[in-house]
């Protein structure tokens, strides 16, 4: 009887076993495709630009070949791009001037007027009208400073870095502004104030655009809640985004292709998010459109953003808050996801550590909606500590991804061994949910 049942099982579903390994060569093949897409479309795959659309077409085509019905979920977002580097000129041109995200375009000349940190409307006195406002970074958002400046009739705003900070900085005004807003070093800010007049030139472009999430789901042999796995498919406009985040996208695609050949017990839903780099727009849109019932049907959301960093660590989201840092524990079920990843790395003798939910990737809308979350992350622009170098190898004092958000985030920026480990961890953990009794 038992042997009959077993025989039947193997006949009906010869492949109905969990997928525990995926080929890193296949993942690298998708990564090369994303690199070549960026090469053919101006060096990036950013949302709202042709490199993103080509990336979405690539994922959708591979999914359809694997038998999926693909959903392209459209949504709009505020597209921003710096068209030309900012110019700031007094008696001579300043170096290291950054255009803040959502700065307006303009070419203005005016007298520099200091306005403290610009966090109070009164910081910009009458003298600020048509002048170039100079404020220090900190105490309130860039947006508040810019809005106070605009209301006072300031022609352009220069934000100087805080005392003790080296060089300039990047930042976002969050909502589009008419006023040109640039960032400079602390020292440059002091020098600007010593000029009789300064010229500020920014060339930016802001408009509402439509882009798409790519979504597909497997069949299932028994009904039950859905396991979701996602990766953002867009890059920043500055580069091809191969570690951030063709790495997660490629691994997810290969897992979807493999799962397309079997029928798991529980449905697996895959999502490639658009416009993550513009503020998690695609994943926020997706979660906002779920009904309460649909939300409850998602057992867990697993996030894969930057999983092949060249100077890596293996960070697993701290679902149970055992690290007692920052955000509290994730929604119920998040601890289980963390444990599954930990066990995978432990079983292979690979080091790992917890990382806090900081709200800066696509798991955040799920977490805020009370859905269990988990996932992997191998490091961005933050420097590797001596302790991390001891545990993981690599170089202390160097960024985990020195090409983070830069033009050099190319194929050569990805550590294939790291990507092999994380891709397989992804396959393993998704399979644990998809075949809950194994
Ligand atoms: N979401 C960030 C980015 O894409 C990086 C990041 C990845 C942060 C994973 C936290 C966790 O730029
Ligand atoms: Zn990024
Ligand atoms: Zn990312």
Short mmCIF file of C-alpha atoms and ligand atoms in Angstrom, two decimals:
data_model
loop_
_atom_site.label_atom_id
_atom_site.label_comp_id
_atom_site.label_asym_id
_atom_site.label_seq_id
_atom_site.Cartn_x
_atom_site.Cartn_y
_atom_site.Cartn_z
CA UNK A 1 0.00 0.00 0.00
CA UNK A 2 2.70 2.38 1.06
CA UNK A 3 4.85 1.44 -1.91
CA UNK A 4 1.85 1.99 -4.15
CA UNK A 5 1.33 5.43 -2.76
CA UNK A 6 5.00 6.23 -3.20
CA UNK A 7 4.99 4.88 -6.74
CA UNK A 8 1.91 6.92 -7.56
CA UNK A 9 3.51 10.00 -6.12
CA UNK A 10 6.62 9.59 -8.21
CA UNK A 11 4.58 8.91 -11.35
CA UNK A 12 2.26 11.85 -10.92
CA UNK A 13 4.88 14.32 -9.87
CA UNK A 14 8.31 13.03 -10.77
CA UNK A 15 9.85 16.41 -10.00
CA UNK A 16 7.91 17.27 -6.88
CA UNK A 17 10.94 17.74 -4.73
CA UNK A 18 12.34 20.85 -3.32
CA UNK A 19 14.83 22.78 -5.37
CA UNK A 20 17.88 23.10 -3.23
CA UNK A 21 20.47 24.10 -5.77
CA UNK A 22 20.41 26.43 -8.70
CA UNK A 23 23.21 26.81 -11.19
CA UNK A 24 25.35 29.87 -10.62
CA UNK A 25 26.34 29.68 -14.32
CA UNK A 26 22.70 30.18 -15.26
CA UNK A 27 22.42 33.08 -12.80
CA UNK A 28 25.59 34.60 -14.31
CA UNK A 29 24.00 34.22 -17.76
CA UNK A 30 21.09 36.44 -16.68
CA UNK A 31 23.54 38.87 -15.11
CA UNK A 32 25.39 39.15 -18.44
CA UNK A 33 22.06 39.78 -20.18
CA UNK A 34 21.34 42.68 -17.78
CA UNK A 35 24.84 44.08 -18.36
CA UNK A 36 24.36 43.96 -22.10
CA UNK A 37 20.93 45.62 -21.76
CA UNK A 38 22.57 48.47 -19.83
CA UNK A 39 25.34 48.70 -22.46
CA UNK A 40 22.75 49.06 -25.21
CA UNK A 41 20.63 51.63 -23.33
CA UNK A 42 22.90 54.40 -22.13
CA UNK A 43 24.67 52.51 -19.34
CA UNK A 44 21.79 52.11 -16.91
CA UNK A 45 18.55 50.24 -16.23
CA UNK A 46 16.78 52.98 -14.26
CA UNK A 47 12.99 53.14 -13.95
CA UNK A 48 11.47 55.42 -16.56
CA UNK A 49 14.33 54.82 -19.00
CA UNK A 50 14.65 52.26 -21.83
CA UNK A 51 17.15 50.07 -19.93
CA UNK A 52 14.48 49.26 -17.36
CA UNK A 53 11.86 48.41 -19.96
CA UNK A 54 14.36 46.12 -21.72
CA UNK A 55 15.14 44.44 -18.36
CA UNK A 56 11.42 43.88 -17.73
CA UNK A 57 11.03 42.48 -21.26
CA UNK A 58 13.92 40.09 -20.65
CA UNK A 59 12.46 38.79 -17.38
CA UNK A 60 8.96 38.48 -18.87
CA UNK A 61 10.24 36.61 -21.94
CA UNK A 62 12.21 34.08 -19.86
CA UNK A 63 9.17 33.57 -17.59
CA UNK A 64 6.84 32.99 -20.53
CA UNK A 65 9.27 30.44 -21.99
CA UNK A 66 9.13 28.69 -18.62
CA UNK A 67 5.35 28.51 -18.88
CA UNK A 68 4.29 31.41 -16.66
CA UNK A 69 1.51 33.88 -17.27
CA UNK A 70 3.21 37.18 -16.61
CA UNK A 71 1.54 40.20 -15.07
CA UNK A 72 2.99 43.62 -15.81
CA UNK A 73 1.60 45.90 -13.13
CA UNK A 74 1.78 49.57 -14.18
CA UNK A 75 2.15 52.51 -11.80
CA UNK A 76 3.35 56.08 -12.04
CA UNK A 77 6.17 57.79 -10.20
CA UNK A 78 8.05 61.07 -10.17
CA UNK A 79 11.01 60.61 -12.50
CA UNK A 80 14.09 62.69 -11.71
CA UNK A 81 17.35 62.95 -13.51
CA UNK A 82 20.37 65.23 -13.36
CA UNK A 83 21.08 66.20 -16.95
CA UNK A 84 24.31 68.09 -16.35
CA UNK A 85 26.57 68.34 -13.29
CA UNK A 86 25.86 71.37 -11.15
CA UNK A 87 28.00 74.48 -11.49
CA UNK A 88 28.78 76.87 -8.63
CA UNK A 89 31.00 79.83 -9.44
CA UNK A 90 32.30 82.78 -7.48
CA UNK A 91 35.63 84.29 -8.44
CA UNK A 92 36.36 80.73 -9.58
CA UNK A 93 34.39 77.51 -9.99
CA UNK A 94 33.90 75.34 -6.91
CA UNK A 95 34.65 71.63 -7.09
CA UNK A 96 32.56 68.77 -5.72
CA UNK A 97 29.14 70.37 -6.14
CA UNK A 98 26.21 67.92 -6.08
CA UNK A 99 22.69 68.48 -7.38
CA UNK A 100 20.19 67.42 -4.73
CA UNK A 101 17.57 64.99 -5.94
CA UNK A 102 14.41 66.83 -7.11
CA UNK A 103 16.28 70.12 -7.40
CA UNK A 104 14.82 72.50 -9.96
CA UNK A 105 16.69 73.65 -13.06
CA UNK A 106 18.10 77.13 -13.28
CA UNK A 107 20.95 79.51 -13.99
CA UNK A 108 20.96 82.25 -11.39
CA UNK A 109 23.43 84.80 -10.08
CA UNK A 110 23.01 86.48 -6.74
CA UNK A 111 24.60 87.68 -3.56
CA UNK A 112 25.28 84.86 -1.06
CA UNK A 113 23.26 85.19 2.14
CA UNK A 114 23.77 82.90 5.15
CA UNK A 115 20.58 81.53 6.71
CA UNK A 116 21.77 79.28 9.55
CA UNK A 117 20.43 75.76 9.10
CA UNK A 118 17.36 77.03 7.24
CA UNK A 119 15.00 75.02 9.44
CA UNK A 120 12.99 78.09 10.50
CA UNK A 121 11.15 80.29 7.99
CA UNK A 122 12.66 83.30 9.82
CA UNK A 123 16.20 82.08 8.97
CA UNK A 124 15.67 83.63 5.55
CA UNK A 125 15.30 87.36 6.20
CA UNK A 126 14.37 90.06 3.75
CA UNK A 127 17.92 90.16 2.40
CA UNK A 128 17.43 86.64 1.09
CA UNK A 129 15.10 87.75 -1.71
CA UNK A 130 16.75 86.95 -5.11
CA UNK A 131 19.93 86.04 -3.24
CA UNK A 132 21.73 82.70 -3.16
CA UNK A 133 20.85 81.20 0.22
CA UNK A 134 23.58 79.32 2.08
CA UNK A 135 22.49 76.96 4.86
CA UNK A 136 24.19 74.19 6.79
CA UNK A 137 23.14 70.58 6.51
CA UNK A 138 21.27 68.99 9.43
CA UNK A 139 18.52 69.55 12.06
CA UNK A 140 15.68 69.23 9.51
CA UNK A 141 15.09 67.76 6.08
CA UNK A 142 16.51 69.22 2.87
CA UNK A 143 12.90 69.66 1.77
CA UNK A 144 12.08 71.95 4.72
CA UNK A 145 15.15 74.10 4.02
CA UNK A 146 14.27 74.34 0.32
CA UNK A 147 10.63 75.20 0.99
CA UNK A 148 11.54 77.93 3.47
CA UNK A 149 14.04 79.32 0.97
CA UNK A 150 11.52 79.26 -1.88
CA UNK A 151 8.90 81.07 0.20
CA UNK A 152 11.42 83.79 1.03
CA UNK A 153 12.08 84.32 -2.67
CA UNK A 154 15.59 82.88 -2.64
CA UNK A 155 16.96 82.32 -6.17
CA UNK A 156 19.02 79.22 -5.43
CA UNK A 157 20.04 77.30 -2.31
CA UNK A 158 23.49 76.03 -1.37
CA UNK A 159 23.56 73.45 1.43
CA UNK A 160 26.96 73.18 3.11
CA UNK A 161 28.03 69.97 4.79
CA UNK A 162 28.23 69.88 8.58
CA UNK A 163 31.36 70.97 10.42
CA UNK A 164 33.75 68.04 10.74
CA UNK A 165 32.35 66.20 7.71
CA UNK A 166 34.66 65.78 4.73
CA UNK A 167 33.61 66.75 1.20
CA UNK A 168 30.11 67.06 -0.17
CA UNK A 169 27.11 64.71 0.13
CA UNK A 170 24.08 63.39 -1.70
CA UNK A 171 20.52 63.97 -0.64
CA UNK A 172 16.92 64.19 -1.75
CA UNK A 173 14.34 66.95 -1.51
CA UNK A 174 11.72 64.18 -1.68
CA UNK A 175 9.22 66.30 -3.65
CA UNK A 176 10.09 68.24 -6.81
CA UNK A 177 11.19 71.86 -6.17
CA UNK A 178 11.39 74.78 -8.57
CA UNK A 179 14.50 76.19 -6.90
CA UNK A 180 18.02 74.96 -7.79
CA UNK A 181 19.48 73.23 -4.69
CA UNK A 182 23.10 72.07 -4.54
CA UNK A 183 25.32 70.48 -1.89
CA UNK A 184 28.93 71.46 -1.12
CA UNK A 185 31.57 70.72 1.51
CA UNK A 186 31.60 72.59 4.79
CA UNK A 187 34.68 74.55 3.69
CA UNK A 188 33.17 75.46 0.30
CA UNK A 189 30.09 76.75 2.12
CA UNK A 190 32.27 79.17 4.13
CA UNK A 191 34.05 80.31 0.97
CA UNK A 192 30.77 80.91 -0.86
CA UNK A 193 29.75 83.31 1.88
CA UNK A 194 32.93 85.32 1.27
CA UNK A 195 32.12 85.97 -2.41
CA UNK A 196 30.49 89.16 -3.62
CA UNK A 197 28.25 87.22 -5.98
CA UNK A 198 27.85 83.59 -7.03
CA UNK A 199 26.35 81.82 -10.00
CA UNK A 200 24.45 78.54 -9.54
CA UNK A 201 23.55 76.39 -12.54
CA UNK A 202 21.58 73.14 -12.36
CA UNK A 203 20.09 71.15 -15.22
CA UNK A 204 17.58 68.57 -14.07
CA UNK A 205 14.50 66.89 -15.35
CA UNK A 206 11.47 65.90 -13.31
CA UNK A 207 8.24 64.46 -14.70
CA UNK A 208 5.62 61.81 -13.98
CA UNK A 209 6.29 58.53 -15.74
CA UNK A 210 4.78 55.07 -15.91
CA UNK A 211 6.74 51.91 -15.24
CA UNK A 212 5.89 48.32 -14.31
CA UNK A 213 6.39 45.58 -11.74
CA UNK A 214 6.82 42.09 -13.23
CA UNK A 215 4.84 39.42 -11.38
CA UNK A 216 4.39 35.68 -11.92
CA UNK A 217 3.15 32.77 -9.82
CA UNK A 218 3.60 29.00 -9.88
CA UNK A 219 0.79 26.48 -9.71
CA UNK A 220 0.40 24.46 -6.48
CA UNK A 221 -0.70 20.92 -5.61
CA UNK A 222 -2.45 21.93 -2.41
CA UNK A 223 -4.12 25.20 -1.61
CA UNK A 224 -2.65 27.36 1.05
CA UNK A 225 -0.96 30.62 1.62
CA UNK A 226 1.44 32.07 -0.93
CA UNK A 227 5.17 32.50 -0.40
CA UNK A 228 6.44 35.65 -2.08
CA UNK A 229 10.00 36.40 -3.15
CA UNK A 230 11.05 39.70 -4.67
CA UNK A 231 13.96 41.74 -6.00
CA UNK A 232 14.05 45.23 -7.44
CA UNK A 233 14.82 45.22 -11.13
CA UNK A 234 15.68 48.91 -11.58
CA UNK A 235 19.13 50.45 -11.22
CA UNK A 236 20.07 54.01 -10.33
CA UNK A 237 20.49 56.27 -13.40
CA UNK A 238 24.24 56.50 -12.64
CA UNK A 239 25.08 52.94 -13.66
CA UNK A 240 24.07 49.45 -14.80
CA UNK A 241 23.22 48.21 -11.29
CA UNK A 242 24.64 44.73 -11.61
CA UNK A 243 25.12 44.03 -7.91
CA UNK A 244 22.31 46.52 -7.08
CA UNK A 245 20.16 44.74 -8.08
CA UNK A 246 20.64 42.58 -11.17
CA UNK A 247 22.11 40.09 -8.66
CA UNK A 248 18.83 39.53 -6.81
CA UNK A 249 16.83 39.78 -10.03
CA UNK A 250 18.95 37.18 -11.85
CA UNK A 251 18.90 34.68 -8.99
CA UNK A 252 15.14 35.09 -8.62
CA UNK A 253 14.64 34.59 -12.36
CA UNK A 254 16.67 31.40 -12.38
CA UNK A 255 14.74 30.06 -9.39
CA UNK A 256 11.45 30.89 -11.13
CA UNK A 257 12.59 29.06 -14.26
CA UNK A 258 13.52 26.01 -12.21
CA UNK A 259 10.25 26.10 -10.24
CA UNK A 260 8.35 26.40 -13.51
CA UNK A 261 9.31 22.77 -14.23
CA UNK A 262 7.73 21.40 -11.06
CA UNK A 263 4.53 21.98 -9.13
CA UNK A 264 5.21 22.88 -5.53
CA UNK A 265 2.70 22.21 -2.78
CA UNK A 266 2.23 25.89 -2.05
CA UNK A 267 2.15 28.63 -4.66
CA UNK A 268 5.27 30.75 -5.04
CA UNK A 269 4.77 34.32 -6.28
CA UNK A 270 7.72 36.17 -7.77
CA UNK A 271 7.98 39.93 -8.06
CA UNK A 272 10.54 42.12 -9.84
CA UNK A 273 9.92 45.63 -8.54
CA UNK A 274 10.21 48.84 -10.50
CA UNK A 275 11.36 52.22 -9.15
CA UNK A 276 12.82 50.94 -5.87
CA UNK A 277 15.59 53.48 -6.26
CA UNK A 278 12.99 56.26 -6.50
CA UNK A 279 11.59 55.41 -3.07
CA UNK A 280 10.29 51.79 -3.10
CA UNK A 281 7.53 52.95 -5.44
CA UNK A 282 6.75 49.60 -7.12
CA UNK A 283 6.55 47.52 -3.94
CA UNK A 284 4.55 50.24 -2.14
CA UNK A 285 2.11 50.30 -5.03
CA UNK A 286 1.77 46.52 -5.00
CA UNK A 287 1.09 46.27 -1.27
CA UNK A 288 -1.30 49.24 -1.30
CA UNK A 289 -3.40 47.51 -3.95
CA UNK A 290 -3.80 44.25 -2.00
CA UNK A 291 -7.14 43.67 -0.30
CA UNK A 292 -7.06 42.58 3.34
CA UNK A 293 -7.80 39.02 2.24
CA UNK A 294 -4.98 39.07 -0.29
CA UNK A 295 -2.59 40.40 2.36
CA UNK A 296 -3.57 37.63 4.74
CA UNK A 297 -2.88 35.04 2.06
CA UNK A 298 0.80 35.97 1.89
CA UNK A 299 2.66 33.81 4.36
CA UNK A 300 5.98 35.59 4.00
CA UNK A 301 7.76 38.07 1.73
CA UNK A 302 11.45 37.35 1.10
CA UNK A 303 13.62 40.19 -0.22
CA UNK A 304 16.81 39.92 -2.27
CA UNK A 305 18.58 43.22 -2.81
CA UNK A 306 22.38 43.23 -3.42
CA UNK A 307 23.37 39.60 -2.96
CA UNK A 308 26.79 39.48 -4.68
CA UNK A 309 28.79 42.28 -3.04
CA UNK A 310 32.53 42.19 -3.80
CA UNK A 311 33.64 42.83 -0.18
CA UNK A 312 30.70 40.97 1.24
CA UNK A 313 29.16 39.93 4.53
CA UNK A 314 26.14 37.63 4.74
CA UNK A 315 23.40 39.65 6.40
CA UNK A 316 20.06 38.06 7.24
CA UNK A 317 17.17 40.29 8.27
CA UNK A 318 16.77 40.19 12.03
CA UNK A 319 13.21 38.88 12.07
CA UNK A 320 13.08 38.15 15.81
CA UNK A 321 15.00 41.27 16.95
CA UNK A 322 17.52 39.04 18.74
CA UNK A 323 20.12 41.71 17.90
CA UNK A 324 18.08 44.24 19.91
CA UNK A 325 18.93 46.99 17.46
CA UNK A 326 16.84 49.70 15.81
CA UNK A 327 13.49 48.44 14.57
CA UNK A 328 11.58 45.88 16.61
CA UNK A 329 10.96 42.30 15.49
CA UNK A 330 9.23 41.77 12.15
CA UNK A 331 5.58 40.63 11.99
CA UNK A 332 4.92 37.08 13.28
CA UNK A 333 6.58 34.59 10.96
CA UNK A 334 9.64 36.78 10.34
CA UNK A 335 11.64 34.86 12.92
CA UNK A 336 11.01 31.64 11.00
CA UNK A 337 12.39 33.12 7.78
CA UNK A 338 15.49 34.27 9.61
CA UNK A 339 15.98 30.82 11.13
CA UNK A 340 15.71 29.10 7.73
CA UNK A 341 18.44 31.32 6.29
CA UNK A 342 20.63 30.90 9.37
CA UNK A 343 20.37 27.13 9.17
CA UNK A 344 21.34 27.18 5.50
CA UNK A 345 24.52 29.16 6.18
CA UNK A 346 25.31 27.19 9.35
CA UNK A 347 25.01 23.87 7.50
CA UNK A 348 27.64 25.06 5.01
CA UNK A 349 29.95 26.52 7.59
CA UNK A 350 29.41 30.02 6.23
CA UNK A 351 29.42 32.99 8.61
CA UNK A 352 26.34 35.20 8.83
CA UNK A 353 24.90 37.91 11.02
CA UNK A 354 21.63 39.73 11.60
CA UNK A 355 20.75 43.05 10.02
CA UNK A 356 18.10 45.46 11.23
CA UNK A 357 15.00 46.51 9.27
CA UNK A 358 16.02 50.02 8.31
CA UNK A 359 13.16 50.54 5.86
CA UNK A 360 15.40 50.97 2.83
CA UNK A 361 14.37 48.14 0.55
CA UNK A 362 11.18 46.54 -0.80
CA UNK A 363 10.43 44.48 2.30
CA UNK A 364 9.38 47.69 4.05
CA UNK A 365 5.83 48.06 2.64
CA UNK A 366 5.19 44.38 3.48
CA UNK A 367 6.49 44.83 7.01
CA UNK A 368 4.32 47.91 7.49
CA UNK A 369 1.31 45.90 6.27
CA UNK A 370 1.95 43.28 8.96
CA UNK A 371 3.23 40.60 6.56
CA UNK A 372 6.13 38.40 7.73
CA UNK A 373 9.38 39.37 6.01
CA UNK A 374 12.88 38.00 5.58
CA UNK A 375 15.75 38.13 3.16
CA UNK A 376 19.42 38.52 2.42
CA UNK A 377 21.79 41.42 1.85
CA UNK A 378 25.56 41.28 1.29
CA UNK A 379 26.44 44.94 1.87
CA UNK A 380 26.37 48.35 0.17
CA UNK A 381 28.44 51.49 0.66
CA UNK A 382 29.21 50.98 4.35
CA UNK A 383 32.78 50.10 5.28
CA UNK A 384 33.80 46.62 6.37
CA UNK A 385 34.93 46.60 9.97
CA UNK A 386 38.04 44.77 11.22
CA UNK A 387 35.76 42.31 13.01
CA UNK A 388 33.83 41.63 9.79
CA UNK A 389 37.08 41.17 7.84
CA UNK A 390 38.19 38.61 10.43
CA UNK A 391 34.96 36.62 10.00
CA UNK A 392 34.36 37.03 6.27
CA UNK A 393 37.75 37.83 4.79
CA UNK A 394 37.94 40.77 2.39
CA UNK A 395 39.25 44.22 3.17
CA UNK A 396 38.60 46.15 6.36
CA UNK A 397 38.07 49.88 5.96
CA UNK A 398 36.77 49.40 2.43
CA UNK A 399 33.12 49.59 1.30
CA UNK A 400 31.33 46.24 1.02
CA UNK A 401 30.40 47.44 -2.44
CA UNK A 402 32.75 50.26 -3.52
CA UNK A 403 30.71 50.64 -6.73
CA UNK A 404 27.41 51.07 -4.88
CA UNK A 405 25.19 53.38 -6.98
CA UNK A 406 28.12 54.14 -9.30
CA UNK A 407 28.86 53.58 -12.99
CA UNK A 408 31.32 50.83 -12.03
CA UNK A 409 28.58 48.53 -10.68
CA UNK A 410 29.26 46.23 -13.64
CA UNK A 411 29.62 42.49 -14.09
CA UNK A 412 33.15 42.58 -12.64
CA UNK A 413 31.75 44.13 -9.45
CA UNK A 414 29.91 40.94 -8.49
CA UNK A 415 31.54 38.19 -6.46
CA UNK A 416 30.43 34.98 -8.13
CA UNK A 417 31.11 32.79 -5.08
CA UNK A 418 29.00 35.06 -2.91
CA UNK A 419 26.22 35.06 -5.49
CA UNK A 420 26.38 31.28 -5.64
CA UNK A 421 25.86 31.02 -1.88
CA UNK A 422 23.04 33.57 -1.73
CA UNK A 423 21.25 32.19 -4.82
CA UNK A 424 21.26 28.76 -3.31
CA UNK A 425 20.15 30.05 0.07
CA UNK A 426 17.27 31.77 -1.74
CA UNK A 427 16.33 28.53 -3.54
CA UNK A 428 16.54 26.57 -0.30
CA UNK A 429 14.43 28.92 1.83
CA UNK A 430 11.77 29.51 -0.85
CA UNK A 431 11.57 25.72 -1.24
CA UNK A 432 11.15 25.23 2.51
CA UNK A 433 7.98 27.32 2.31
CA UNK A 434 6.85 25.84 -0.98
CA UNK A 435 7.17 22.26 0.32
CA UNK A 436 6.29 22.83 3.98
CA UNK A 437 6.58 19.19 5.04
CA UNK A 438 10.11 18.67 3.77
N1 LIG B 1 17.83 49.37 -0.98
C1 LIG B 1 19.16 49.94 -1.04
C2 LIG B 1 19.42 50.27 -2.49
O1 LIG B 1 18.94 49.61 -3.37
C3 LIG B 1 20.24 49.05 -0.53
C4 LIG B 1 19.83 48.08 0.50
C5 LIG B 1 19.69 46.76 0.18
C6 LIG B 1 19.58 48.46 1.78
C7 LIG B 1 19.28 45.83 1.10
C8 LIG B 1 19.18 47.53 2.74
C9 LIG B 1 19.02 46.22 2.39
O2 LIG B 1 20.10 51.17 -2.79
ZN1 LIG B 2 20.28 51.00 -4.80
ZN1 LIG B 3 19.00 47.92 -4.14
#
